[in-house]
CSV table of N, CA and C and ligand atoms in Angstrom, one decimal:
chain,number,residue,atom,x,y,z
A,784,MET,N,-17.3,72.1,-1.5
A,784,MET,CA,-18.8,72.0,-1.7
A,784,MET,C,-19.5,73.0,-0.9
A,785,SER,N,-20.5,73.6,-1.4
A,785,SER,CA,-21.2,74.6,-0.6
A,785,SER,C,-22.5,74.1,0.1
A,786,LEU,N,-22.6,72.8,0.0
A,786,LEU,CA,-23.8,72.2,0.7
A,786,LEU,C,-23.7,72.3,2.2
A,787,HIS,N,-24.8,72.5,2.8
A,787,HIS,CA,-24.9,72.5,4.3
A,787,HIS,C,-24.4,71.1,4.7
A,788,SER,N,-23.7,71.0,5.9
A,788,SER,CA,-23.1,69.7,6.2
A,788,SER,C,-24.2,68.6,6.4
A,789,SER,N,-25.4,68.8,6.8
A,789,SER,CA,-26.3,67.7,6.9
A,789,SER,C,-26.8,67.2,5.5
A,790,ASN,N,-26.8,68.2,4.6
A,790,ASN,CA,-27.1,67.7,3.2
A,790,ASN,C,-26.0,66.9,2.6
A,791,LEU,N,-24.8,67.3,3.0
A,791,LEU,CA,-23.6,66.5,2.6
A,791,LEU,C,-23.7,65.1,3.2
A,792,ASP,N,-24.0,65.0,4.4
A,792,ASP,CA,-24.2,63.7,5.1
A,792,ASP,C,-25.2,62.8,4.3
A,793,THR,N,-26.3,63.5,3.9
A,793,THR,CA,-27.4,62.7,3.2
A,793,THR,C,-26.8,62.3,1.9
A,794,LEU,N,-26.1,63.1,1.2
A,794,LEU,CA,-25.5,62.8,-0.1
A,794,LEU,C,-24.6,61.6,0.1
A,795,TYR,N,-23.7,61.7,1.0
A,795,TYR,CA,-22.8,60.6,1.3
A,795,TYR,C,-23.5,59.3,1.6
A,796,ARG,N,-24.5,59.4,2.4
A,796,ARG,CA,-25.3,58.2,2.7
A,796,ARG,C,-25.9,57.5,1.5
A,797,GLN,N,-26.4,58.4,0.6
A,797,GLN,CA,-27.0,57.9,-0.7
A,797,GLN,C,-25.9,57.2,-1.5
A,798,VAL,N,-24.7,57.8,-1.6
A,798,VAL,CA,-23.7,57.1,-2.4
A,798,VAL,C,-23.3,55.8,-1.8
A,799,ILE,N,-23.2,55.7,-0.5
A,799,ILE,CA,-22.9,54.4,0.2
A,799,ILE,C,-24.0,53.4,-0.1
A,800,MET,N,-25.2,53.8,0.1
A,800,MET,CA,-26.3,52.8,-0.1
A,800,MET,C,-26.4,52.4,-1.6
A,801,ASP,N,-26.0,53.3,-2.5
A,801,ASP,CA,-26.1,52.9,-3.9
A,801,ASP,C,-25.0,51.8,-4.2
A,802,HIS,N,-23.8,51.9,-3.6
A,802,HIS,CA,-22.8,50.9,-3.8
A,802,HIS,C,-23.2,49.6,-3.1
A,803,TYR,N,-23.9,49.8,-2.0
A,803,TYR,CA,-24.3,48.6,-1.2
A,803,TYR,C,-25.4,47.8,-2.0
A,804,LYS,N,-26.3,48.5,-2.6
A,804,LYS,CA,-27.5,47.9,-3.3
A,804,LYS,C,-27.1,47.4,-4.7
A,805,ASN,N,-26.2,48.2,-5.3
A,805,ASN,CA,-25.8,47.9,-6.7
A,805,ASN,C,-24.2,47.8,-6.7
A,806,PRO,N,-23.7,46.8,-6.0
A,806,PRO,CA,-22.2,46.7,-6.0
A,806,PRO,C,-21.6,46.6,-7.3
A,807,ARG,N,-20.5,47.3,-7.5
A,807,ARG,CA,-19.7,47.2,-8.7
A,807,ARG,C,-18.6,46.1,-8.5
A,808,ASN,N,-18.4,45.3,-9.5
A,808,ASN,CA,-17.3,44.3,-9.5
A,808,ASN,C,-17.6,43.2,-8.4
A,809,ARG,N,-18.8,42.9,-8.2
A,809,ARG,CA,-19.1,41.8,-7.3
A,809,ARG,C,-19.2,40.5,-8.1
A,810,GLY,N,-18.5,39.5,-7.7
A,810,GLY,CA,-18.6,38.2,-8.4
A,810,GLY,C,-17.2,37.5,-8.4
A,811,ASP,N,-17.2,36.5,-9.2
A,811,ASP,CA,-16.0,35.7,-9.3
A,811,ASP,C,-15.1,36.2,-10.5
A,812,LEU,N,-13.8,36.3,-10.3
A,812,LEU,CA,-13.0,36.7,-11.3
A,812,LEU,C,-12.2,35.6,-12.0
A,813,GLU,N,-12.3,35.5,-13.3
A,813,GLU,CA,-11.7,34.4,-14.0
A,813,GLU,C,-10.2,34.8,-14.2
A,814,GLY,N,-9.3,33.8,-13.9
A,814,GLY,CA,-7.9,34.1,-14.2
A,814,GLY,C,-7.2,35.0,-13.2
A,815,GLU,N,-7.8,35.0,-12.0
A,815,GLU,CA,-7.2,35.9,-10.9
A,815,GLU,C,-5.8,35.4,-10.5
A,816,THR,N,-4.9,36.4,-10.2
A,816,THR,CA,-3.6,36.0,-9.8
A,816,THR,C,-3.4,36.1,-8.3
A,817,LEU,N,-4.4,36.9,-7.6
A,817,LEU,CA,-4.3,37.0,-6.2
A,817,LEU,C,-5.7,36.8,-5.6
A,818,HIS,N,-5.7,36.2,-4.5
A,818,HIS,CA,-7.0,35.8,-3.9
A,818,HIS,C,-6.8,36.0,-2.4
A,819,ILE,N,-7.5,36.9,-1.8
A,819,ILE,CA,-7.3,37.3,-0.4
A,819,ILE,C,-8.6,37.2,0.4
A,820,ASN,N,-8.6,36.5,1.5
A,820,ASN,CA,-9.7,36.4,2.4
A,820,ASN,C,-9.4,37.3,3.6
A,821,MET,N,-10.4,38.1,4.0
A,821,MET,CA,-10.2,38.9,5.2
A,821,MET,C,-11.5,39.1,5.9
A,822,ASN,N,-11.4,39.0,7.3
A,822,ASN,CA,-12.6,39.2,8.1
A,822,ASN,C,-12.4,40.3,9.1
A,823,ASN,N,-13.6,40.8,9.5
A,823,ASN,CA,-13.6,41.8,10.5
A,823,ASN,C,-14.6,41.3,11.6
A,824,PRO,N,-14.0,40.5,12.5
A,824,PRO,CA,-14.8,39.8,13.5
A,824,PRO,C,-15.7,40.7,14.3
A,825,THR,N,-15.3,42.0,14.6
A,825,THR,CA,-16.1,42.8,15.5
A,825,THR,C,-17.5,43.1,14.9
A,826,CYS,N,-17.6,43.1,13.5
A,826,CYS,CA,-18.8,43.4,12.9
A,826,CYS,C,-19.4,42.2,12.1
A,827,GLY,N,-18.5,41.2,11.9
A,827,GLY,CA,-19.0,40.0,11.1
A,827,GLY,C,-18.8,40.1,9.6
A,828,ASP,N,-18.0,41.1,9.2
A,828,ASP,CA,-17.8,41.3,7.8
A,828,ASP,C,-16.8,40.3,7.3
A,829,ARG,N,-17.1,39.7,6.1
A,829,ARG,CA,-16.2,38.7,5.5
A,829,ARG,C,-16.0,39.1,4.1
A,830,ILE,N,-14.8,39.2,3.6
A,830,ILE,CA,-14.6,39.6,2.2
A,830,ILE,C,-13.6,38.7,1.5
A,831,GLN,N,-13.8,38.4,0.3
A,831,GLN,CA,-12.9,37.7,-0.5
A,831,GLN,C,-12.6,38.6,-1.7
A,832,LEU,N,-11.3,39.0,-1.8
A,832,LEU,CA,-11.0,39.9,-2.9
A,832,LEU,C,-10.1,39.1,-3.9
A,833,GLN,N,-10.5,39.3,-5.2
A,833,GLN,CA,-9.7,38.6,-6.2
A,833,GLN,C,-9.2,39.7,-7.2
A,834,LEU,N,-7.9,39.6,-7.4
A,834,LEU,CA,-7.2,40.6,-8.2
A,834,LEU,C,-6.5,39.9,-9.3
A,835,LYS,N,-6.4,40.5,-10.5
A,835,LYS,CA,-5.6,40.0,-11.6
A,835,LYS,C,-4.5,41.1,-11.8
A,836,VAL,N,-3.3,40.7,-11.5
A,836,VAL,CA,-2.2,41.6,-11.6
A,836,VAL,C,-1.3,41.2,-12.8
A,837,GLU,N,-1.1,42.0,-13.8
A,837,GLU,CA,-0.3,41.7,-14.9
A,837,GLU,C,0.6,42.9,-15.2
A,838,ASP,N,1.9,42.7,-15.4
A,838,ASP,CA,2.8,43.7,-15.8
A,838,ASP,C,2.8,44.9,-14.8
A,839,GLY,N,2.7,44.6,-13.5
A,839,GLY,CA,2.7,45.6,-12.5
A,839,GLY,C,1.4,46.5,-12.5
A,840,LYS,N,0.4,45.9,-13.1
A,840,LYS,CA,-0.9,46.7,-13.1
A,840,LYS,C,-2.1,45.8,-12.7
A,841,ILE,N,-3.0,46.4,-12.0
A,841,ILE,CA,-4.2,45.6,-11.6
A,841,ILE,C,-5.2,45.7,-12.8
A,842,SER,N,-5.2,44.6,-13.6
A,842,SER,CA,-6.0,44.6,-14.8
A,842,SER,C,-7.5,44.3,-14.5
A,843,ASP,N,-7.7,43.6,-13.4
A,843,ASP,CA,-9.1,43.4,-13.0
A,843,ASP,C,-9.2,43.1,-11.5
A,844,ALA,N,-10.4,43.4,-10.9
A,844,ALA,CA,-10.6,43.3,-9.5
A,844,ALA,C,-12.1,42.9,-9.3
A,845,LYS,N,-12.3,41.9,-8.4
A,845,LYS,CA,-13.7,41.6,-8.1
A,845,LYS,C,-13.7,41.2,-6.6
A,846,PHE,N,-14.9,41.2,-6.0
A,846,PHE,CA,-15.0,40.7,-4.6
A,846,PHE,C,-16.3,39.9,-4.4
A,847,LEU,N,-16.2,39.1,-3.4
A,847,LEU,CA,-17.3,38.4,-2.9
A,847,LEU,C,-17.3,38.6,-1.4
A,848,GLY,N,-18.5,38.3,-0.7
A,848,GLY,CA,-18.5,38.4,0.7
A,848,GLY,C,-19.8,38.9,1.3
A,849,GLU,N,-19.8,38.9,2.6
A,849,GLU,CA,-21.0,39.3,3.3
A,849,GLU,C,-20.6,40.3,4.4
A,850,GLY,N,-21.5,41.2,4.7
A,850,GLY,CA,-21.2,42.2,5.7
A,850,GLY,C,-22.1,43.4,5.7
A,851,CYS,N,-21.7,44.3,6.4
A,851,CYS,CA,-22.6,45.5,6.6
A,851,CYS,C,-22.5,46.4,5.4
A,852,SER,N,-23.3,47.4,5.3
A,852,SER,CA,-23.3,48.3,4.2
A,852,SER,C,-22.0,49.1,4.0
A,853,ILE,N,-21.3,49.4,5.1
A,853,ILE,CA,-20.0,50.1,5.0
A,853,ILE,C,-19.0,49.2,4.4
A,854,SER,N,-18.9,48.0,4.9
A,854,SER,CA,-17.8,47.1,4.3
A,854,SER,C,-18.0,46.8,2.9
A,855,LEU,N,-19.2,46.5,2.5
A,855,LEU,CA,-19.5,46.1,1.1
A,855,LEU,C,-19.4,47.3,0.1
A,856,SER,N,-19.9,48.4,0.6
A,856,SER,CA,-19.9,49.6,-0.3
A,856,SER,C,-18.4,50.0,-0.5
A,857,SER,N,-17.6,49.9,0.6
A,857,SER,CA,-16.2,50.2,0.5
A,857,SER,C,-15.5,49.3,-0.5
A,858,ALA,N,-15.8,48.0,-0.5
A,858,ALA,CA,-15.2,47.1,-1.4
A,858,ALA,C,-15.6,47.4,-2.9
A,859,SER,N,-16.8,47.8,-3.0
A,859,SER,CA,-17.3,48.2,-4.4
A,859,SER,C,-16.6,49.4,-4.9
A,860,MET,N,-16.4,50.4,-4.0
A,860,MET,CA,-15.7,51.6,-4.4
A,860,MET,C,-14.3,51.4,-4.7
A,861,MET,N,-13.7,50.6,-3.8
A,861,MET,CA,-12.2,50.3,-3.9
A,861,MET,C,-11.9,49.6,-5.2
A,862,THR,N,-12.7,48.5,-5.5
A,862,THR,CA,-12.4,47.8,-6.8
A,862,THR,C,-12.6,48.7,-8.0
A,863,GLU,N,-13.6,49.6,-7.9
A,863,GLU,CA,-13.8,50.5,-9.0
A,863,GLU,C,-12.6,51.4,-9.3
A,864,VAL,N,-12.0,52.0,-8.2
A,864,VAL,CA,-10.9,52.9,-8.4
A,864,VAL,C,-9.6,52.3,-8.7
A,865,VAL,N,-9.4,51.0,-8.2
A,865,VAL,CA,-8.0,50.5,-8.5
A,865,VAL,C,-7.9,49.7,-9.8
A,866,LYS,N,-9.0,49.3,-10.3
A,866,LYS,CA,-9.0,48.6,-11.6
A,866,LYS,C,-8.3,49.4,-12.7
A,867,GLY,N,-7.4,48.7,-13.3
A,867,GLY,CA,-6.6,49.4,-14.4
A,867,GLY,C,-5.5,50.2,-13.9
A,868,ARG,N,-5.2,50.3,-12.6
A,868,ARG,CA,-4.2,51.1,-12.1
A,868,ARG,C,-2.9,50.3,-11.9
A,869,PRO,N,-1.7,51.0,-12.0
A,869,PRO,CA,-0.5,50.4,-11.6
A,869,PRO,C,-0.6,50.0,-10.1
A,870,VAL,N,0.1,48.9,-9.7
A,870,VAL,CA,0.1,48.5,-8.3
A,870,VAL,C,0.5,49.6,-7.4
A,871,GLU,N,1.6,50.3,-7.8
A,871,GLU,CA,2.1,51.4,-7.0
A,871,GLU,C,1.1,52.5,-6.7
A,872,GLU,N,0.3,52.9,-7.7
A,872,GLU,CA,-0.8,53.9,-7.4
A,872,GLU,C,-1.9,53.3,-6.5
A,873,ALA,N,-2.2,52.1,-6.7
A,873,ALA,CA,-3.2,51.5,-5.8
A,873,ALA,C,-2.8,51.5,-4.4
A,874,LEU,N,-1.5,51.2,-4.1
A,874,LEU,CA,-1.0,51.3,-2.8
A,874,LEU,C,-1.0,52.7,-2.2
A,875,GLU,N,-0.7,53.7,-3.1
A,875,GLU,CA,-0.7,55.1,-2.7
A,875,GLU,C,-2.1,55.5,-2.3
A,876,MET,N,-3.1,55.1,-3.1
A,876,MET,CA,-4.5,55.4,-2.8
A,876,MET,C,-4.9,54.8,-1.5
A,877,SER,N,-4.4,53.6,-1.2
A,877,SER,CA,-4.7,52.9,0.0
A,877,SER,C,-4.2,53.7,1.2
A,878,ASN,N,-3.0,54.3,1.1
A,878,ASN,CA,-2.4,55.2,2.1
A,878,ASN,C,-3.3,56.4,2.3
A,879,ILE,N,-3.8,57.0,1.2
A,879,ILE,CA,-4.6,58.2,1.3
A,879,ILE,C,-5.9,57.9,2.0
A,880,PHE,N,-6.5,56.7,1.6
A,880,PHE,CA,-7.7,56.3,2.3
A,880,PHE,C,-7.5,56.1,3.8
A,881,SER,N,-6.4,55.5,4.1
A,881,SER,CA,-6.1,55.2,5.5
A,881,SER,C,-6.0,56.6,6.3
A,882,GLN,N,-5.4,57.6,5.7
A,882,GLN,CA,-5.3,58.9,6.3
A,882,GLN,C,-6.7,59.5,6.5
A,883,MET,N,-7.5,59.3,5.5
A,883,MET,CA,-8.9,59.8,5.6
A,883,MET,C,-9.6,59.1,6.7
A,884,MET,N,-9.4,57.8,6.9
A,884,MET,CA,-10.1,57.1,8.0
A,884,MET,C,-9.6,57.4,9.4
A,885,GLN,N,-8.3,58.0,9.4
A,885,GLN,CA,-7.8,58.4,10.7
A,885,GLN,C,-8.2,59.8,11.0
A,886,GLY,N,-9.0,60.4,10.1
A,886,GLY,CA,-9.4,61.8,10.3
A,886,GLY,C,-8.3,62.8,10.1
A,887,GLU,N,-7.2,62.4,9.4
A,887,GLU,CA,-6.1,63.3,9.1
A,887,GLU,C,-6.4,64.0,7.8
A,888,ASP,N,-5.6,65.0,7.5
A,888,ASP,CA,-5.7,65.7,6.2
A,888,ASP,C,-5.2,64.7,5.2
A,889,TYR,N,-5.9,64.6,4.1
A,889,TYR,CA,-5.5,63.6,3.1
A,889,TYR,C,-5.4,64.3,1.7
A,890,ASP,N,-4.6,63.7,0.9
A,890,ASP,CA,-4.4,64.3,-0.5
A,890,ASP,C,-5.6,64.0,-1.4
A,891,ASP,N,-6.3,65.0,-1.7
A,891,ASP,CA,-7.5,64.8,-2.6
A,891,ASP,C,-7.2,65.3,-4.0
A,892,GLU,N,-5.9,65.6,-4.3
A,892,GLU,CA,-5.6,66.2,-5.6
A,892,GLU,C,-4.9,65.2,-6.6
A,893,THR,N,-4.0,64.4,-6.0
A,893,THR,CA,-3.2,63.5,-6.9
A,893,THR,C,-4.1,62.5,-7.7
A,894,TYR,N,-5.1,62.0,-7.0
A,894,TYR,CA,-6.0,61.0,-7.6
A,894,TYR,C,-7.5,61.5,-7.6
A,895,GLU,N,-8.3,61.0,-8.5
A,895,GLU,CA,-9.7,61.3,-8.5
A,895,GLU,C,-10.3,60.3,-7.5
A,896,LEU,N,-10.7,60.8,-6.3
A,896,LEU,CA,-11.2,59.9,-5.3
A,896,LEU,C,-12.6,59.5,-5.5
A,897,GLY,N,-13.4,60.4,-6.1
A,897,GLY,CA,-14.8,60.1,-6.4
A,897,GLY,C,-15.6,59.7,-5.2
A,898,ASP,N,-16.3,58.6,-5.4
A,898,ASP,CA,-17.2,58.1,-4.4
A,898,ASP,C,-16.5,57.7,-3.0
A,899,ILE,N,-15.3,57.5,-3.1
A,899,ILE,CA,-14.6,57.1,-1.8
A,899,ILE,C,-14.7,58.1,-0.7
A,900,GLU,N,-14.8,59.4,-1.2
A,900,GLU,CA,-14.9,60.4,-0.2
A,900,GLU,C,-16.2,60.4,0.6
A,901,ALA,N,-17.2,59.6,0.1
A,901,ALA,CA,-18.4,59.5,0.8
A,901,ALA,C,-18.2,58.7,2.1
A,902,LEU,N,-17.1,58.0,2.2
A,902,LEU,CA,-16.8,57.2,3.4
A,902,LEU,C,-16.2,58.0,4.6
A,903,GLN,N,-15.8,59.3,4.3
A,903,GLN,CA,-15.1,60.0,5.3
A,903,GLN,C,-16.0,60.3,6.6
A,904,GLY,N,-17.4,60.2,6.4
A,904,GLY,CA,-18.2,60.4,7.5
A,904,GLY,C,-18.1,59.2,8.5
A,905,VAL,N,-17.5,58.1,8.1
A,905,VAL,CA,-17.3,56.9,9.0
A,905,VAL,C,-16.4,57.3,10.1
A,906,THR,N,-15.5,58.2,9.9
A,906,THR,CA,-14.6,58.6,11.0
A,906,THR,C,-15.3,59.0,12.3
A,907,LYS,N,-16.6,59.4,12.1
A,907,LYS,CA,-17.4,59.8,13.3
A,907,LYS,C,-17.8,58.6,14.1
A,908,PHE,N,-17.7,57.4,13.5
A,908,PHE,CA,-18.1,56.2,14.2
A,908,PHE,C,-16.9,55.2,14.2
A,909,PRO,N,-16.0,55.4,15.2
A,909,PRO,CA,-14.8,54.7,15.3
A,909,PRO,C,-14.9,53.2,15.2
A,910,ALA,N,-16.1,52.6,15.7
A,910,ALA,CA,-16.3,51.2,15.6
A,910,ALA,C,-16.4,50.7,14.2
A,911,ARG,N,-16.8,51.6,13.3
A,911,ARG,CA,-17.0,51.2,11.9
A,911,ARG,C,-15.8,51.4,11.0
A,912,ILE,N,-14.8,52.0,11.5
A,912,ILE,CA,-13.6,52.3,10.6
A,912,ILE,C,-13.1,51.0,10.0
A,913,LYS,N,-13.0,49.9,10.9
A,913,LYS,CA,-12.5,48.6,10.4
A,913,LYS,C,-13.4,48.0,9.2
A,914,CYS,N,-14.7,48.4,9.3
A,914,CYS,CA,-15.6,47.9,8.2
A,914,CYS,C,-15.1,48.6,6.9
A,915,ALA,N,-14.8,49.9,7.0
A,915,ALA,CA,-14.5,50.7,5.8
A,915,ALA,C,-13.1,50.3,5.2
A,916,THR,N,-12.2,49.9,6.1
A,916,THR,CA,-10.8,49.7,5.6
A,916,THR,C,-10.6,48.2,5.2
A,917,LEU,N,-11.6,47.3,5.5
A,917,LEU,CA,-11.4,45.9,5.3
A,917,LEU,C,-10.9,45.5,3.9
A,918,ALA,N,-11.6,46.0,2.9
A,918,ALA,CA,-11.3,45.7,1.5
A,918,ALA,C,-9.9,46.3,1.1
A,919,TRP,N,-9.6,47.4,1.6
A,919,TRP,CA,-8.3,48.1,1.3
A,919,TRP,C,-7.2,47.3,1.9
A,920,LYS,N,-7.4,46.8,3.2
A,920,LYS,CA,-6.4,46.0,3.8
A,920,LYS,C,-6.2,44.7,3.1
A,921,ALA,N,-7.2,44.2,2.5
A,921,ALA,CA,-7.1,42.9,1.8
A,921,ALA,C,-6.3,43.2,0.5
A,922,MET,N,-6.5,44.3,-0.1
A,922,MET,CA,-5.8,44.6,-1.3
A,922,MET,C,-4.3,44.8,-1.0
A,923,GLU,N,-4.0,45.6,0.1
A,923,GLU,CA,-2.6,45.8,0.5
A,923,GLU,C,-1.9,44.5,0.8
A,924,LYS,N,-2.6,43.6,1.5
A,924,LYS,CA,-2.0,42.4,1.9
A,924,LYS,C,-1.7,41.6,0.6
A,925,GLY,N,-2.6,41.5,-0.3
A,925,GLY,CA,-2.4,40.7,-1.5
A,925,GLY,C,-1.2,41.3,-2.3
A,926,LEU,N,-1.2,42.6,-2.5
A,926,LEU,CA,-0.2,43.2,-3.3
A,926,LEU,C,1.2,43.1,-2.7
A,927,ASN,N,1.2,43.3,-1.4
A,927,ASN,CA,2.5,43.3,-0.7
A,927,ASN,C,3.1,41.9,-0.6
A,928,GLU,N,2.3,40.9,-0.7
A,928,GLU,CA,2.8,39.5,-0.6
A,928,GLU,C,3.0,38.9,-2.0
A,929,ASP,N,2.6,39.7,-3.0
A,929,ASP,CA,2.8,39.2,-4.4
A,929,ASP,C,4.2,39.5,-4.9
A,930,ASP,N,4.9,38.5,-5.3
A,930,ASP,CA,6.3,38.7,-5.8
A,930,ASP,C,6.4,38.8,-7.3
A,931,HIS,N,5.3,39.0,-7.9
A,931,HIS,CA,5.3,39.1,-9.4
A,931,HIS,C,5.3,40.5,-9.9
A,932,ASN,N,5.3,41.5,-9.0
A,932,ASN,CA,5.3,42.9,-9.5
A,932,ASN,C,6.5,43.7,-9.1
B,1135,ZN,ZN1,-19.1,46.1,9.2
């Protein structure tokens, strides 16, 4: 992108606020196969992730919870990108996101990361990284403990 970095920060902030104010996939999922609660006590974020996994694929994903703009916008973005994906790909995307949050070089070519990249600015605020990774950790926990895939 050729935008000046402060413009990019503004753009990223707008993407985050959009997901916070208009969350995607917020609500109760009917027929969920996985149900994961996860908290981030340092910030007070609480999330409940519901996934429907069928034939090794995440056919649906929704979340409920309370927390800061970073944690809730991240949950909104995460459910948006993993919905419809094979479990394997969702876990790979989680690894990519984790690399992004550690400020490492990450693979932005294998998958369309879209809005998720707006969260890379969070690495400048180490205390908030756990807010951004909360929903992803919940997904990983659920999928790794699930023996049906
Ligand atoms: Zn938070």
